[in-house]
CSV table of C-alpha atoms and ligand atoms in Angstrom, one decimal:
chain,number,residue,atom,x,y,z
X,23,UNK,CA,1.0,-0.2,-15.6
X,24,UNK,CA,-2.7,-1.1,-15.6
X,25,UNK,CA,-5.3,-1.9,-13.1
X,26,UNK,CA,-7.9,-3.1,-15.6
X,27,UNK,CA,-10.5,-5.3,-13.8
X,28,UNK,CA,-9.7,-4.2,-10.4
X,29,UNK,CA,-11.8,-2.7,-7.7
X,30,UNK,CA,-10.4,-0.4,-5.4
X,31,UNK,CA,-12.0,1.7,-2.5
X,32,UNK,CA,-10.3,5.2,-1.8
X,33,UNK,CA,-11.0,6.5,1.8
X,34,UNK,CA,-11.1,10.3,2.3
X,35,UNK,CA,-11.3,10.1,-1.3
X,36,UNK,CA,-13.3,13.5,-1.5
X,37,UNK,CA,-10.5,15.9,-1.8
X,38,UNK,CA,-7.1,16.4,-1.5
X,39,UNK,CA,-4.8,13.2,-1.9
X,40,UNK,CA,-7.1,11.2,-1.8
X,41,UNK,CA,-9.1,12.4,-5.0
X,42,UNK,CA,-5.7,12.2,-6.8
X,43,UNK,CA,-5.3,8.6,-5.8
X,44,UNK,CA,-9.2,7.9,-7.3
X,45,UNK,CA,-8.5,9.5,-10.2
X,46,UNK,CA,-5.3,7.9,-10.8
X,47,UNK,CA,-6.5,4.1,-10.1
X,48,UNK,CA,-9.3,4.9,-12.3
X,49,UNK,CA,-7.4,6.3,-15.1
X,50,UNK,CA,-5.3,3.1,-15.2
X,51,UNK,CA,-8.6,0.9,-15.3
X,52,UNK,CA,-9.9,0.1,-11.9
X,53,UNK,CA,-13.7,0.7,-11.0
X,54,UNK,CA,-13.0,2.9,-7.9
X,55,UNK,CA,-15.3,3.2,-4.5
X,56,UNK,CA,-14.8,6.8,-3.4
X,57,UNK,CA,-15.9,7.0,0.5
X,58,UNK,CA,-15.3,10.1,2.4
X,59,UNK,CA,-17.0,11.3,5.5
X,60,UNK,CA,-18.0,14.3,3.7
X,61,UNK,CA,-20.5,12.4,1.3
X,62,UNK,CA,-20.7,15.5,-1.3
X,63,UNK,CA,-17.3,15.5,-1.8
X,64,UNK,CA,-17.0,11.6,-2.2
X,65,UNK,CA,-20.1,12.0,-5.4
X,66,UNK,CA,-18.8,14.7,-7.0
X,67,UNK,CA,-15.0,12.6,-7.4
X,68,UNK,CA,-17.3,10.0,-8.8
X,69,UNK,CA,-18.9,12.1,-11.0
X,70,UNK,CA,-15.4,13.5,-12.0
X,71,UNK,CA,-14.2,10.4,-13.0
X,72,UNK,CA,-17.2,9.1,-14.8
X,73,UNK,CA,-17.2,11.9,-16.7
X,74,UNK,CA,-13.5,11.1,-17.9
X,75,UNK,CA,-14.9,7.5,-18.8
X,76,UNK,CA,-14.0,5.7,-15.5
X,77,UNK,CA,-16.0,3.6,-13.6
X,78,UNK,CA,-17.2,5.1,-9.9
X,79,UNK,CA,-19.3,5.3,-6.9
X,80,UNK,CA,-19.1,7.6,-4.0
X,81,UNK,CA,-20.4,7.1,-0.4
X,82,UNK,CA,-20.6,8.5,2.6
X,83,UNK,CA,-18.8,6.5,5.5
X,84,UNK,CA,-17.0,7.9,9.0
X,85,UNK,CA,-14.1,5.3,9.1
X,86,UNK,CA,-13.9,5.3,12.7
X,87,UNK,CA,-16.7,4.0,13.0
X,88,UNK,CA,-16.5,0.3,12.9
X,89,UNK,CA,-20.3,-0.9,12.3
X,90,UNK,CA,-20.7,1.6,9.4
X,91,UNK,CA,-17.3,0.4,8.1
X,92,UNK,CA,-18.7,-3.6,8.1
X,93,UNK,CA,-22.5,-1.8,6.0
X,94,UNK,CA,-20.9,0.2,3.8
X,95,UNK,CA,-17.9,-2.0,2.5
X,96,UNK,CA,-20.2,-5.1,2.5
X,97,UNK,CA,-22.6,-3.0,0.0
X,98,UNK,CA,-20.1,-1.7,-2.3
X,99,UNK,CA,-18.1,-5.8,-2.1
X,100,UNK,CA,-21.5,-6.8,-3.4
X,101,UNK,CA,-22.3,-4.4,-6.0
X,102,UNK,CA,-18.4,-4.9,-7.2
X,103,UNK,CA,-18.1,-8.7,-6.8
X,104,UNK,CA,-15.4,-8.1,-4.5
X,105,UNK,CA,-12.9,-5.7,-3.6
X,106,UNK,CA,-9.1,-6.3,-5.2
X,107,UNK,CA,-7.6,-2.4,-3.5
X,108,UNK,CA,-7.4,-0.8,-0.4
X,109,UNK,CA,-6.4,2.7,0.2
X,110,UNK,CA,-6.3,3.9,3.9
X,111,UNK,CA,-5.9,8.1,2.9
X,112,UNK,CA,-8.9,9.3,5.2
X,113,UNK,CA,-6.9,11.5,8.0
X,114,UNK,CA,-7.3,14.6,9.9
X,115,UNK,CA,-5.3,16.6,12.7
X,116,UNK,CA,-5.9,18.1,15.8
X,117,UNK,CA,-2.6,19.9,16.4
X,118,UNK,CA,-1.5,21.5,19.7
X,119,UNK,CA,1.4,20.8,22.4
X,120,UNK,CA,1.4,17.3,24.3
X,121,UNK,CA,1.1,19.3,27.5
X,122,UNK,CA,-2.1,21.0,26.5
X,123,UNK,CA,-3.8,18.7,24.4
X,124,UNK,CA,-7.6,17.8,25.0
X,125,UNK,CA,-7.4,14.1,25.7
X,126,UNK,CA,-10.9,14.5,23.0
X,127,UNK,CA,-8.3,15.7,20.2
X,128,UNK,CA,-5.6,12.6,21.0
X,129,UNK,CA,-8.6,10.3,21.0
X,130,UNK,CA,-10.3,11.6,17.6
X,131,UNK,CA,-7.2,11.7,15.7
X,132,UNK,CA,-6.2,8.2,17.1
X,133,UNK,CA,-9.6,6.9,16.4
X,134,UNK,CA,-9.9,8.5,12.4
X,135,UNK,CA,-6.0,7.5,11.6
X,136,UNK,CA,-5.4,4.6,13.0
X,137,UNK,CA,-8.4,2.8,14.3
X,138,UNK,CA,-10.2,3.8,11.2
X,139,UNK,CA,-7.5,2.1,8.8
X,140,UNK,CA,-7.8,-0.9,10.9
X,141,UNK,CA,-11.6,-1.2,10.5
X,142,UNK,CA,-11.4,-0.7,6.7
X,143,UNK,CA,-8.4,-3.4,6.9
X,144,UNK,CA,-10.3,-6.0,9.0
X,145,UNK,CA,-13.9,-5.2,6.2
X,146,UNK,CA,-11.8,-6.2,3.2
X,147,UNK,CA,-9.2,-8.8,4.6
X,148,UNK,CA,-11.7,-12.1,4.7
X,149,UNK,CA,-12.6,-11.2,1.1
X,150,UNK,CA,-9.1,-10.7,-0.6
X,151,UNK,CA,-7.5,-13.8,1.7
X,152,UNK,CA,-10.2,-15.8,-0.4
X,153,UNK,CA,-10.4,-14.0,-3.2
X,154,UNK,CA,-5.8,-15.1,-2.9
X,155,UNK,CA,-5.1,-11.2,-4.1
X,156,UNK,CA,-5.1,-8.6,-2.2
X,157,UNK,CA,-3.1,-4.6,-2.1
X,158,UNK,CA,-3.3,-2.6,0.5
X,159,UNK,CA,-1.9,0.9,0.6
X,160,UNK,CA,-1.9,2.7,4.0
X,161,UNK,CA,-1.2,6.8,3.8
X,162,UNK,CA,1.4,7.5,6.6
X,163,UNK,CA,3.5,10.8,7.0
X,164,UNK,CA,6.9,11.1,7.4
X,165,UNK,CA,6.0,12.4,11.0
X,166,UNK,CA,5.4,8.9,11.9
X,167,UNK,CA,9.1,8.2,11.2
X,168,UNK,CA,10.4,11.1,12.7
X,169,UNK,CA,7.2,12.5,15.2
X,170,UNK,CA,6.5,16.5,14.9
X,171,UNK,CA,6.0,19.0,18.1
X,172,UNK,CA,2.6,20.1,18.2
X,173,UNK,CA,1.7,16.6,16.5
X,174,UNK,CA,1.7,13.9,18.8
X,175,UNK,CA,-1.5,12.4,18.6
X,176,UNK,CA,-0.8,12.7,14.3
X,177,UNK,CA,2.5,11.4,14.5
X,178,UNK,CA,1.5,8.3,17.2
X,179,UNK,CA,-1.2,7.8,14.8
X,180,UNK,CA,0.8,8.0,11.6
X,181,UNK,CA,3.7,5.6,13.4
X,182,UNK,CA,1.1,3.0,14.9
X,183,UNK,CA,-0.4,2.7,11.0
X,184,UNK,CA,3.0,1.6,9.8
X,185,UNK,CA,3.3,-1.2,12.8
X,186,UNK,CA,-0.3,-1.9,11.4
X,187,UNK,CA,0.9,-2.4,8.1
X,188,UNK,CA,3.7,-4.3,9.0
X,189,UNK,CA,1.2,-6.9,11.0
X,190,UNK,CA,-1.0,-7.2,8.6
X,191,UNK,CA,1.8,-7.5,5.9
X,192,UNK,CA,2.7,-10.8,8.3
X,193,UNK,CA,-0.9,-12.0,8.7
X,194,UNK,CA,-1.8,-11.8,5.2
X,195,UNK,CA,1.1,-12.5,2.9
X,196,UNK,CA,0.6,-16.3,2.8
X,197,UNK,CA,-2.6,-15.7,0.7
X,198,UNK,CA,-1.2,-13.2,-1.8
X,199,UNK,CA,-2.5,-10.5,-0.3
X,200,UNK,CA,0.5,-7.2,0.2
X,201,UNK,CA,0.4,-4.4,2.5
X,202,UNK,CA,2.7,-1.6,2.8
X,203,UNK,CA,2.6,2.7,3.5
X,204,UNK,CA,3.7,5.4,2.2
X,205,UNK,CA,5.2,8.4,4.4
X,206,UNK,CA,4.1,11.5,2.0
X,207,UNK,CA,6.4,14.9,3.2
X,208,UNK,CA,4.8,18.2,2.6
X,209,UNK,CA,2.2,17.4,0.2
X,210,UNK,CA,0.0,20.6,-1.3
X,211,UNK,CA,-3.8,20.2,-0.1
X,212,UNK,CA,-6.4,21.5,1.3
X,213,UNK,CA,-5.2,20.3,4.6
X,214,UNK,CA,-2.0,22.1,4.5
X,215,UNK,CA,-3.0,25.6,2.5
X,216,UNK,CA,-3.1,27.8,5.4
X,217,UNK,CA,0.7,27.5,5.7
X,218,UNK,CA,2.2,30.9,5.2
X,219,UNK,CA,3.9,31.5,1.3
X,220,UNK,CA,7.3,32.4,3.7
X,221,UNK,CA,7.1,29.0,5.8
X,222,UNK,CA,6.4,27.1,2.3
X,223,UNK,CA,9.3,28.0,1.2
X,224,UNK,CA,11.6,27.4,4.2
X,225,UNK,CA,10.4,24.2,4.2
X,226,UNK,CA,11.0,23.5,0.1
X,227,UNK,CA,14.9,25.0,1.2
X,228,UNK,CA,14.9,21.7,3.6
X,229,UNK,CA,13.6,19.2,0.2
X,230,UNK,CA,16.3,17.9,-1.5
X,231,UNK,CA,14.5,17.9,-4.5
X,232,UNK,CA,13.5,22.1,-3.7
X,233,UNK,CA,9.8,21.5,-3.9
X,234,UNK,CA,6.5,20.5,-2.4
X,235,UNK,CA,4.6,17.5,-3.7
X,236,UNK,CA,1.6,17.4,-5.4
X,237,UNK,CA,-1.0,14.7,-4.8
X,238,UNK,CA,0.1,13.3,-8.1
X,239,UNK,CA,3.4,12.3,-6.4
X,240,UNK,CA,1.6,10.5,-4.1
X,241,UNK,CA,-1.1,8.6,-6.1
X,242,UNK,CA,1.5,7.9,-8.5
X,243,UNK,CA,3.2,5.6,-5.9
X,244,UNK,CA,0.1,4.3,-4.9
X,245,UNK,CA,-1.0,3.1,-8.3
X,246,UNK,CA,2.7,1.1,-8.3
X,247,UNK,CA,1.9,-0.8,-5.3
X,248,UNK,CA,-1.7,-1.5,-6.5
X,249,UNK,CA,-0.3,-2.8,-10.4
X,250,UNK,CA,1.3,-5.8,-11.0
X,251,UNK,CA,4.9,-3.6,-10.5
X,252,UNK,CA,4.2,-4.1,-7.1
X,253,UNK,CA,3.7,-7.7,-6.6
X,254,UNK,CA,6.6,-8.4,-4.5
X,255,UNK,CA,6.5,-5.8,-2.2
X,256,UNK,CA,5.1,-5.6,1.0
X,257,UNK,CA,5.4,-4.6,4.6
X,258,UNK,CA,7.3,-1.9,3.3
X,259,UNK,CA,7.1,2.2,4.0
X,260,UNK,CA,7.8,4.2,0.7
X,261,UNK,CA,8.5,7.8,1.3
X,262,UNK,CA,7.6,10.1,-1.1
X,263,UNK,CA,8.8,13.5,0.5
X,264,UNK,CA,11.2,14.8,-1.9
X,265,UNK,CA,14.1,13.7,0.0
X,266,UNK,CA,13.2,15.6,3.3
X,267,UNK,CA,13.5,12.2,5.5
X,268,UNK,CA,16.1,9.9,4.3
X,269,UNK,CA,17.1,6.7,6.2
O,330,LIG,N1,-1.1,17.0,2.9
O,330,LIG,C1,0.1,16.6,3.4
O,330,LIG,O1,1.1,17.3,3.4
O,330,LIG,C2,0.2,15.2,4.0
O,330,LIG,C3,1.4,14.8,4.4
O,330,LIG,C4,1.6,13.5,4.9
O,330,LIG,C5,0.4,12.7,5.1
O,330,LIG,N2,-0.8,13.1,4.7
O,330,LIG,C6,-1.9,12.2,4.8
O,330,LIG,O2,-2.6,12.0,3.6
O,330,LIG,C7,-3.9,11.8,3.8
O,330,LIG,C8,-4.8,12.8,3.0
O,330,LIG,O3,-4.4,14.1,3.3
O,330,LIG,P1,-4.9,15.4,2.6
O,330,LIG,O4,-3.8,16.4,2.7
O,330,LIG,O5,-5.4,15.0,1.3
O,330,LIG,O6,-6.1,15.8,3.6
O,330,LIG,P2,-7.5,16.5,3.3
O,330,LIG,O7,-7.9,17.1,4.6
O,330,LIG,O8,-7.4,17.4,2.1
O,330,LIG,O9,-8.4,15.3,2.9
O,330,LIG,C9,-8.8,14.3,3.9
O,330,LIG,C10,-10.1,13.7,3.5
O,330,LIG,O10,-10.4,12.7,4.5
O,330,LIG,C11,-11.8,12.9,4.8
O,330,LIG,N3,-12.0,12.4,6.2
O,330,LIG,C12,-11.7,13.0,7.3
O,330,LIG,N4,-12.2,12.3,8.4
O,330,LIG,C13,-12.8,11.2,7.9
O,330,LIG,C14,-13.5,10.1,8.4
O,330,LIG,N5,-13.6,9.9,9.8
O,330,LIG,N6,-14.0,9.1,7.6
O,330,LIG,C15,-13.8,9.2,6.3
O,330,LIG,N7,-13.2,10.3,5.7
O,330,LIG,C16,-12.7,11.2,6.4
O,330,LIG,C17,-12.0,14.3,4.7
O,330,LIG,O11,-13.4,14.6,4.5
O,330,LIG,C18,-11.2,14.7,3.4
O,330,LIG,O12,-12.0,14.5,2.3
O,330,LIG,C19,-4.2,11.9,5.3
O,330,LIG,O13,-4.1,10.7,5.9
O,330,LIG,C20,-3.0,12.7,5.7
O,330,LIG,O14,-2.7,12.5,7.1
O,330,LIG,C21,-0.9,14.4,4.1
């Protein structure tokens, strides 16, 4: 598997999952654009991986917003000479029960997950239809599949991004560009740490493999549908939970 020549952008590449995907892309050859809303987090990634003898750049960028979306991905398309990888990681949650929900917590969650994923989609989409290559890998959650009490505005969100990826699997395909997801189960990051040790392991007893994931697992899958293994594949969601959600 290599991605030697490609460029790929990482969103909420700062931490977490998302540093495991950028290190992982890089480490298999691509010159990687870390962007994270926090922008200390997204420099010192690049710094890790430039130190390991990749290629990277971090920047700051709020995905949902759509006008610094168009600067920021136009600046690092110029600088790269194009951009060959998309990875749609940057999400947050704002959990509570449907009935007591601030409507400000569905609409940030809704605007970060899924309306930020589709300004990153629309920022790259003109140059990889004419560039004919294109991969782009949106992080889901297996919630999206199967929704989550005390999660609706994270599962809606997660669910609407596979729909996304569908559509844009459709729109693009004819110009050899794929899209597809990836539901990740209970993954071990920062966003998840403040789990209890006893509910950790209630919900490894419910993995078929008896485990958590690591972001490894995850960037591991991601680096597939980036490579060449993953040409003819798309429109697709790939979950990598263990064997917690099987369909
Ligand atoms: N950890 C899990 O168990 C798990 C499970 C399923 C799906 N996921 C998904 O994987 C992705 C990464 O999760 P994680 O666990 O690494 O989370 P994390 O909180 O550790 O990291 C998320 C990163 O996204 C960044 N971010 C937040 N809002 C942003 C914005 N508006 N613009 C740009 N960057 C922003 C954060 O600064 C952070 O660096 C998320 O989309 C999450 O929903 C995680």
């Amino acid at each position: 598997m290599t991605l030697e020549g490609k460029r790929a952008v990482v969103t909420g590449g700062g931490q977490g999952i998302g540093r495991a995907i950028a290190l992982k892309l890089a480490s298999l050859g691509a010159t990687v654009a870390v962007v994270d809303l926090n922008a200390e987090g997204a420099r010192s990634v690049a710094d890790e991986i430039e130190r390991i003898g990749g290629k990277a750049s971090g920047h700051a960028l709020d995905v949902a917003d759509a006008e610094q979306v168009k600067d920021v991905f136009g600046k690092i398309a110029e600088d790269l000479g194009g951009i060959d990888v998309l990875v749609n990681n940057a999400g947050i949650t704002r959990d509570g029960l449907m009935m007591r929900m601030p409507q400000a917590d569905w609409d940030l969650v809704l605007s970060v997950n899924l309306t930020g994923a589709f300004n990153c989609t629309r920022a790259v989409a003109r140059g990889m239809m004419s560039q004919r290559f294109g991969r782009i890998v949106n992080i889901s959650s297996v919630v999206g599949l199967i929704g989550n009490a005390g999660q609706a505005n994270y599962a809606a969100s997660k669910a609407g991004l596979i729909a996304l990826t569908k559509s844009v699997a459709r729109e693009l395909g004819s110009r050899g560009v794929t899209a597809n997801a990836i539901a990740p189960g209970y993954i071990e990051t920062p966003m998840t740490e403040s789990l209890p040790e006893k509910a950790r392991e209630e919900f490894a007893s419910k993995v078929a493999l008896r485990r958590l994931g690591s972001p490894d697992d995850v960037a591991n899958v991601v680096a597939f549908l980036a490579s060449d293994g993953g040409d003819y594949v798309t429109g697709q969601t790939i979950n990598v939970d263990g064997g917690m959600v099987m369909q």
